[in-house]
Coordinates of N, CA and C in Angstrom, one line a residue:
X2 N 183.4 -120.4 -70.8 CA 184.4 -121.0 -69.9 C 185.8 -120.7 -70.5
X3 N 186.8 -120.4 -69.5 CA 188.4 -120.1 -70.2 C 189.0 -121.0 -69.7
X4 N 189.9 -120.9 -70.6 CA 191.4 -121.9 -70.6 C 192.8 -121.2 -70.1
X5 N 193.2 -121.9 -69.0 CA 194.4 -121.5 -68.3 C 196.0 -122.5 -69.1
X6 N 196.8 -122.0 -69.7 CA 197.6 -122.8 -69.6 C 199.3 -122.0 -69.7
X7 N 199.9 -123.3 -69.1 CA 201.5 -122.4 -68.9 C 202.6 -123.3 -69.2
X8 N 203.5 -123.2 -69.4 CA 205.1 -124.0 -69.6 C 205.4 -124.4 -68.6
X9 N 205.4 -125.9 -68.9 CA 206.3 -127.1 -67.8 C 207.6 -126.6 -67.2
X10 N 208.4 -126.2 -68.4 CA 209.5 -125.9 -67.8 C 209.6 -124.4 -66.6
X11 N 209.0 -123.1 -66.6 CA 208.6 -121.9 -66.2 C 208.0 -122.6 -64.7
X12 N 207.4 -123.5 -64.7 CA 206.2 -123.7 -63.6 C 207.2 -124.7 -62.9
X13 N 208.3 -125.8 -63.3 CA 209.4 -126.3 -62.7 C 210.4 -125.6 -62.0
X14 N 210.7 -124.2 -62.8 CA 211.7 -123.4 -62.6 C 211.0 -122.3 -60.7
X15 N 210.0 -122.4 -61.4 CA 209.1 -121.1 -60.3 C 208.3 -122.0 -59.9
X16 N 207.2 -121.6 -60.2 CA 205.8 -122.7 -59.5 C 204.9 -122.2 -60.8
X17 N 203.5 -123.2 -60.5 CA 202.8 -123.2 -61.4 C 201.8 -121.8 -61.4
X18 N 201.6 -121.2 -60.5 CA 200.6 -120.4 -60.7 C 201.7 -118.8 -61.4
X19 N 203.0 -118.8 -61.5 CA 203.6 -118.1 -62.1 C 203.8 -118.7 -63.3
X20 N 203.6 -119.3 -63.7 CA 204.1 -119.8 -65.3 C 202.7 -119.4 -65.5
X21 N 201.8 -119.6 -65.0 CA 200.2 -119.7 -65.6 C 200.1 -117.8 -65.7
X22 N 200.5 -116.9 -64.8 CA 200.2 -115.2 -64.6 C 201.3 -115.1 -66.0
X23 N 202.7 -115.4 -66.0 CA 203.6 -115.4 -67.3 C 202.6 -115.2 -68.4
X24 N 202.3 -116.5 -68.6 CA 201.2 -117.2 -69.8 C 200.5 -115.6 -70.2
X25 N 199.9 -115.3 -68.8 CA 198.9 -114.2 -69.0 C 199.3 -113.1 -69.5
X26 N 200.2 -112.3 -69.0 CA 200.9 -111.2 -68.8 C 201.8 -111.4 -70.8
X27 N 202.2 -112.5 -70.6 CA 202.5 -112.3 -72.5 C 201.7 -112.1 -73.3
X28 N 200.0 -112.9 -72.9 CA 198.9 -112.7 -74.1 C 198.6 -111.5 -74.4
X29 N 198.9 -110.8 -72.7 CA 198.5 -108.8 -72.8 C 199.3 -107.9 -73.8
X30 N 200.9 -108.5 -73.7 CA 202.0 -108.1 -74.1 C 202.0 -107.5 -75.7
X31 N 201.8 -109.1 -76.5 CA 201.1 -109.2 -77.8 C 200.1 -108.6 -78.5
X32 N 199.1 -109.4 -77.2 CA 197.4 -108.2 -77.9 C 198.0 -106.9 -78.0
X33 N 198.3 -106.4 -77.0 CA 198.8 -104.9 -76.6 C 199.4 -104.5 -78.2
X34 N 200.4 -105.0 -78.6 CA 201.5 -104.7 -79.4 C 200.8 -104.9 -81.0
X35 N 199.9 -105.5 -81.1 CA 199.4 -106.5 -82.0 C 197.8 -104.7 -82.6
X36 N 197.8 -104.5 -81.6 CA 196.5 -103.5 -81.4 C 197.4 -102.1 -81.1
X37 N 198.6 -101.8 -81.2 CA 199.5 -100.1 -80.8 C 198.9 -100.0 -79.9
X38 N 198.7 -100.8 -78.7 CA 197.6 -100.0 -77.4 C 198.6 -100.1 -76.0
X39 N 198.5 -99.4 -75.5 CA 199.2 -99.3 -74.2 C 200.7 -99.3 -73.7
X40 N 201.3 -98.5 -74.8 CA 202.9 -98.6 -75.2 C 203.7 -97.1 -74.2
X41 N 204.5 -97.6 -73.5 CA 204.6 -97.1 -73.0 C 206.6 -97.1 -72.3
X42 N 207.1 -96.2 -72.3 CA 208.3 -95.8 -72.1 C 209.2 -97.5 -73.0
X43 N 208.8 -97.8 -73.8 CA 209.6 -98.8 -74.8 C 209.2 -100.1 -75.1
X44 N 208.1 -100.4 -74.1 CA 207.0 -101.3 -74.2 C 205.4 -101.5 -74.2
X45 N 205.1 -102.8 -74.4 CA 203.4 -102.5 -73.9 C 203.2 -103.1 -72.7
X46 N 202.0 -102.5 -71.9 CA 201.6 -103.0 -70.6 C 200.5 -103.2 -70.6
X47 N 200.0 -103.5 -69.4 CA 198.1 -104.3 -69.2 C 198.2 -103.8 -67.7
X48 N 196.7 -103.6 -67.5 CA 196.7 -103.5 -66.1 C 195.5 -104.3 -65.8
X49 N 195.7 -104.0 -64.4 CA 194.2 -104.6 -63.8 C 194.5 -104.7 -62.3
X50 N 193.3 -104.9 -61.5 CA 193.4 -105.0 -59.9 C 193.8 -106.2 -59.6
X51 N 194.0 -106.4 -58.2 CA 194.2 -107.6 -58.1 C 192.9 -108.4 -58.0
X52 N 192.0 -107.7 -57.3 CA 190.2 -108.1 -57.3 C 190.3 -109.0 -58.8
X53 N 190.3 -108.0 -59.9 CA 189.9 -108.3 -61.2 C 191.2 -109.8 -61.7
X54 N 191.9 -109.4 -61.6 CA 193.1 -111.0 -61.6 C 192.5 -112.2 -61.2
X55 N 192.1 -112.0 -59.7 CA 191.1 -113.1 -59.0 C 189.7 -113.8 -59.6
X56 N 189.4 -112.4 -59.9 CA 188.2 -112.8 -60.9 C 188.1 -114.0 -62.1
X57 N 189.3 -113.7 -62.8 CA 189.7 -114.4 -64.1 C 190.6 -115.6 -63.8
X58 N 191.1 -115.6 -62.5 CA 192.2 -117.0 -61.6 C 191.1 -117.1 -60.5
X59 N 190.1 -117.9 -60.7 CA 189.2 -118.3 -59.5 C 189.9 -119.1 -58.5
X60 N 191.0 -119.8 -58.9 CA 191.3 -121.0 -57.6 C 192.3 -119.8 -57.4
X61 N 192.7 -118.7 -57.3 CA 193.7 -118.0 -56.4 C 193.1 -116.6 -55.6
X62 N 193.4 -117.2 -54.2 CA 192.9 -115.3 -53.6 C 193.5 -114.7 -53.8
X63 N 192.8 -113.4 -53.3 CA 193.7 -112.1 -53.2 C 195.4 -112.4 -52.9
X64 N 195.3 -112.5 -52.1 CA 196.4 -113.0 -50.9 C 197.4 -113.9 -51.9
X65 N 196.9 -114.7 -53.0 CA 197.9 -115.8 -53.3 C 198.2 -114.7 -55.1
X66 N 197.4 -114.2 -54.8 CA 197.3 -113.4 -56.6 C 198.9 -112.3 -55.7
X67 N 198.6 -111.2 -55.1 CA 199.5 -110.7 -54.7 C 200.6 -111.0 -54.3
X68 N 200.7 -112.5 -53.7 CA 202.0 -112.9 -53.4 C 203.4 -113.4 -55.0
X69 N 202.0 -113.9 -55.7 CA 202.4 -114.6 -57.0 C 203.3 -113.4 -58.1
X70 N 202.1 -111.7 -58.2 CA 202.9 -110.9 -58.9 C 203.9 -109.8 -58.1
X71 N 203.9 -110.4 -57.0 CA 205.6 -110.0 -55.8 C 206.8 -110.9 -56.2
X72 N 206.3 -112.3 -56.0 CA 207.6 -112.8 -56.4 C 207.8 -112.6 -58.2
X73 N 207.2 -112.4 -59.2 CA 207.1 -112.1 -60.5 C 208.1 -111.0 -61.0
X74 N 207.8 -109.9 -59.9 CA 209.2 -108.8 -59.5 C 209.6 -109.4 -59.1
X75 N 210.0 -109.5 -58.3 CA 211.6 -110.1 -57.4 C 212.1 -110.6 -58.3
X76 N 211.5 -111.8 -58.8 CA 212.3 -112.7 -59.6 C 212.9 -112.4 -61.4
X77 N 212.0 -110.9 -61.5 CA 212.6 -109.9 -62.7 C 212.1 -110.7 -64.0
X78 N 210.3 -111.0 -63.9 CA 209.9 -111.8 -64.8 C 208.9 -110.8 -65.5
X79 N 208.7 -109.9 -64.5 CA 207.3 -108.8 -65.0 C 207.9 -107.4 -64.7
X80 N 207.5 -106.3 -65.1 CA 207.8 -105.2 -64.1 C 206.2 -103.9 -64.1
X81 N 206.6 -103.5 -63.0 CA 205.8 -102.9 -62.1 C 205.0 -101.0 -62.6
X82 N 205.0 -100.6 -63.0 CA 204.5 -98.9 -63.2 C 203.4 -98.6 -63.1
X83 N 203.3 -97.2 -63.6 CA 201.7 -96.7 -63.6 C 201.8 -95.6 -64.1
X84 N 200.2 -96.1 -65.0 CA 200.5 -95.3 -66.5 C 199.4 -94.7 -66.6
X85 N 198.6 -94.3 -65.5 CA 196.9 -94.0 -65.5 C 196.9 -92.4 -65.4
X86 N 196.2 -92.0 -66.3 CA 196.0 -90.5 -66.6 C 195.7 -89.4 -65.7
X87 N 195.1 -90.3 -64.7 CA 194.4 -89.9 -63.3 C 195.6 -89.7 -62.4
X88 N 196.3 -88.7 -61.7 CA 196.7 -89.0 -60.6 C 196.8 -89.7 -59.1
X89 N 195.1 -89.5 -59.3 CA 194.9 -90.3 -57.9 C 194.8 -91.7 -58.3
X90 N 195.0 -92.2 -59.6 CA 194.3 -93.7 -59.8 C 196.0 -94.0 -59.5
X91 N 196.0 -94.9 -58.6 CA 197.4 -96.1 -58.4 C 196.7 -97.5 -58.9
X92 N 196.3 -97.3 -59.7 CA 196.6 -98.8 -60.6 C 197.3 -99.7 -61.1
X93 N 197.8 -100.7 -61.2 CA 198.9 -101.2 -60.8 C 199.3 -101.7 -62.7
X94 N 200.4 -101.6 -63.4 CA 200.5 -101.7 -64.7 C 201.9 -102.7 -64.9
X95 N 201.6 -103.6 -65.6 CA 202.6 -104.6 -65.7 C 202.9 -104.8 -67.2
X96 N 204.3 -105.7 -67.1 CA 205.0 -105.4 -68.7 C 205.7 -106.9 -68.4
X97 N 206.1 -107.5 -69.5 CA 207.4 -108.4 -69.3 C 208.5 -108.1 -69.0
X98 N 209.3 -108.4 -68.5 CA 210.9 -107.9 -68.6 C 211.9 -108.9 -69.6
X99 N 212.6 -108.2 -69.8 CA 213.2 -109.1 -70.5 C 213.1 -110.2 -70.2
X100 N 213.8 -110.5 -68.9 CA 214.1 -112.1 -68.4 C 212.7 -113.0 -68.7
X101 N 211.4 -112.8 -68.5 CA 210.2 -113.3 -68.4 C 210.3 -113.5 -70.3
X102 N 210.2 -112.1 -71.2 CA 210.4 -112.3 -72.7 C 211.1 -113.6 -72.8
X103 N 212.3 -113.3 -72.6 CA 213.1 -114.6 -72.6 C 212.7 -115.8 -72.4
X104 N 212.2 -116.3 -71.2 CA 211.6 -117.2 -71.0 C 210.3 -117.8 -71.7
X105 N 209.8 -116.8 -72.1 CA 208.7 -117.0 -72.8 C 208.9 -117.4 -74.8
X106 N 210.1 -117.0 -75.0 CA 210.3 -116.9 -76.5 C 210.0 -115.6 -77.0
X107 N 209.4 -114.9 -76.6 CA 208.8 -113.8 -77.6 C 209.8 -112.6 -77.2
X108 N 211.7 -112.7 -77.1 CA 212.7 -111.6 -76.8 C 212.5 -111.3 -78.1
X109 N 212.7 -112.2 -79.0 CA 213.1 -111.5 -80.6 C 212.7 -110.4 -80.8
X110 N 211.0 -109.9 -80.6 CA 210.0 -109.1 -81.1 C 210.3 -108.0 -80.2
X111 N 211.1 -107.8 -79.0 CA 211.2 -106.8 -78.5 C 211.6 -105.8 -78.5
X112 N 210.9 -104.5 -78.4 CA 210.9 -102.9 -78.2 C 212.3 -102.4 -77.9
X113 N 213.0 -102.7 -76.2 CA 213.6 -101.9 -75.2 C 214.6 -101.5 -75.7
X114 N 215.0 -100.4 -75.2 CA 216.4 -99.7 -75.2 C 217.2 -100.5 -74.2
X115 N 218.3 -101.3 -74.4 CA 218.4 -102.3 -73.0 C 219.1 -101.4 -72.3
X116 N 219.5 -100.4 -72.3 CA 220.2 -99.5 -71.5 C 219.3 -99.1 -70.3
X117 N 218.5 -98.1 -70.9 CA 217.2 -97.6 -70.4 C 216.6 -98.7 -69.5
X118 N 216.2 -99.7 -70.0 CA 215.3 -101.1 -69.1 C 216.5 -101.4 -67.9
X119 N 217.7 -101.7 -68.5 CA 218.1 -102.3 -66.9 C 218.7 -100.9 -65.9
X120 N 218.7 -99.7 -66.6 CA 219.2 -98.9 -65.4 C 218.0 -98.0 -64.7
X121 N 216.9 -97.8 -65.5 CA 215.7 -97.8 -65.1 C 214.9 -98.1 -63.9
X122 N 214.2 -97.0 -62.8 CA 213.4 -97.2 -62.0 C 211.8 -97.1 -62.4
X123 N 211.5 -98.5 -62.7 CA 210.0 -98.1 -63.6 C 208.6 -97.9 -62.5
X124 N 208.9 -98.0 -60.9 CA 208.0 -97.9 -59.7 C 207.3 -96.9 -59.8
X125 N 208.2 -95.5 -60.3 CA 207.1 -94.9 -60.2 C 206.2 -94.7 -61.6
X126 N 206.3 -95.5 -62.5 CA 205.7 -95.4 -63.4 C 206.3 -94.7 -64.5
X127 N 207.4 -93.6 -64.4 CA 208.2 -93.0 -65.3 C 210.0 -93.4 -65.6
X128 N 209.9 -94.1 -66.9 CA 211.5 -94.2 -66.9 C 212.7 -93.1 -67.0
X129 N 213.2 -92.6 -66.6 CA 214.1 -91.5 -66.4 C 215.4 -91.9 -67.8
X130 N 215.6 -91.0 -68.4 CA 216.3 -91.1 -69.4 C 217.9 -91.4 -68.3
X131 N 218.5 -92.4 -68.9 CA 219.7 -93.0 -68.4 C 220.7 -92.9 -69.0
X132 N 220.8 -92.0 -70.1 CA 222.3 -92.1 -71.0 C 223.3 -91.1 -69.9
X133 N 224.4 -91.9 -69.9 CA 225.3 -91.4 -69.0 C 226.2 -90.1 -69.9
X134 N 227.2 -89.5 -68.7 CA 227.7 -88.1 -69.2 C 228.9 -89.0 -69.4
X135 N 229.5 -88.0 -70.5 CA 230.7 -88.3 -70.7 C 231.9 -87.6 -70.5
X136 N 232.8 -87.3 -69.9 CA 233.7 -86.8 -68.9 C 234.7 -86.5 -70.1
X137 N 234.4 -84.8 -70.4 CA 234.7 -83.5 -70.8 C 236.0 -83.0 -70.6
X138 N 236.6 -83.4 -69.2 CA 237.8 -82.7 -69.0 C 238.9 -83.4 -69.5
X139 N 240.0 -82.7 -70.0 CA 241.2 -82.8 -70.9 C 242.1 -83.0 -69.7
X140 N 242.2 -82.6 -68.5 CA 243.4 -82.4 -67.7 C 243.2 -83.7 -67.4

């Protein structure tokens, strides 16, 4: 049998079944980091379906699992890529973002280049180097 648990304050701020995915998405974070596994453009990520999410959060459907890591984006607590070797695999791969680190306590330990993380489109799964040009002309 497993144990679900999440922050009073996170689950006050958002709702509770996002403080509880939070909860989750940091254990991956850690293990991840803790094991060099799944490191990727300046962090670590976890994946899984949403099937398999459901699986492991039995009181939430599909429907409430997907709504829960929509708002998780939006609200710039998780972020979104895809990191599968496979082209055709669209697997869905999640990371903390800062803001969610933050909330969670575990910013100290963090990887990012903050440059790179906030000017970064991570959708499609590749972060695009973001250092800006620096303006050459004398005139």
């Amino acid at each position: 049998m497993s144990s679900h648990s999440f922050d009073v304050a996170i689950a006050t701020k958002y709702d509770i079944e996002t403080a509880i995915m939070l909860q989750h998405f940091c254990f991956w974070y850690q293990r991840n980091k803790a094991n060099n596994r799944n490191f990727h453009d300046g962090t670590y990520w976890t994946y899984n379906s949403i099937a398999a999410f459901t699986e492991m959060f039995p009181y939430m459907s599909n429907d409430q699992m997907r709504r829960v890591i929509k708002r998780m984006i939006e609200n710039d607590l998780i972020r979104k890529g895809n990191y599968s070797t496979n082209k055709y695999d669209r697997t869905s791969w999640y990371s903390l973002s800062v803001e969610g680190a933050k909330l969670l306590g575990v910013f100290d330990s963090w990887n990012y280049d903050m440059q790179k993380f906030h000017l970064a489109n991570p959708e499609n799964g590749k972060i695009e180097n973001t250092e800006s040009i620096t303006d050459s002309n004398t005139d």
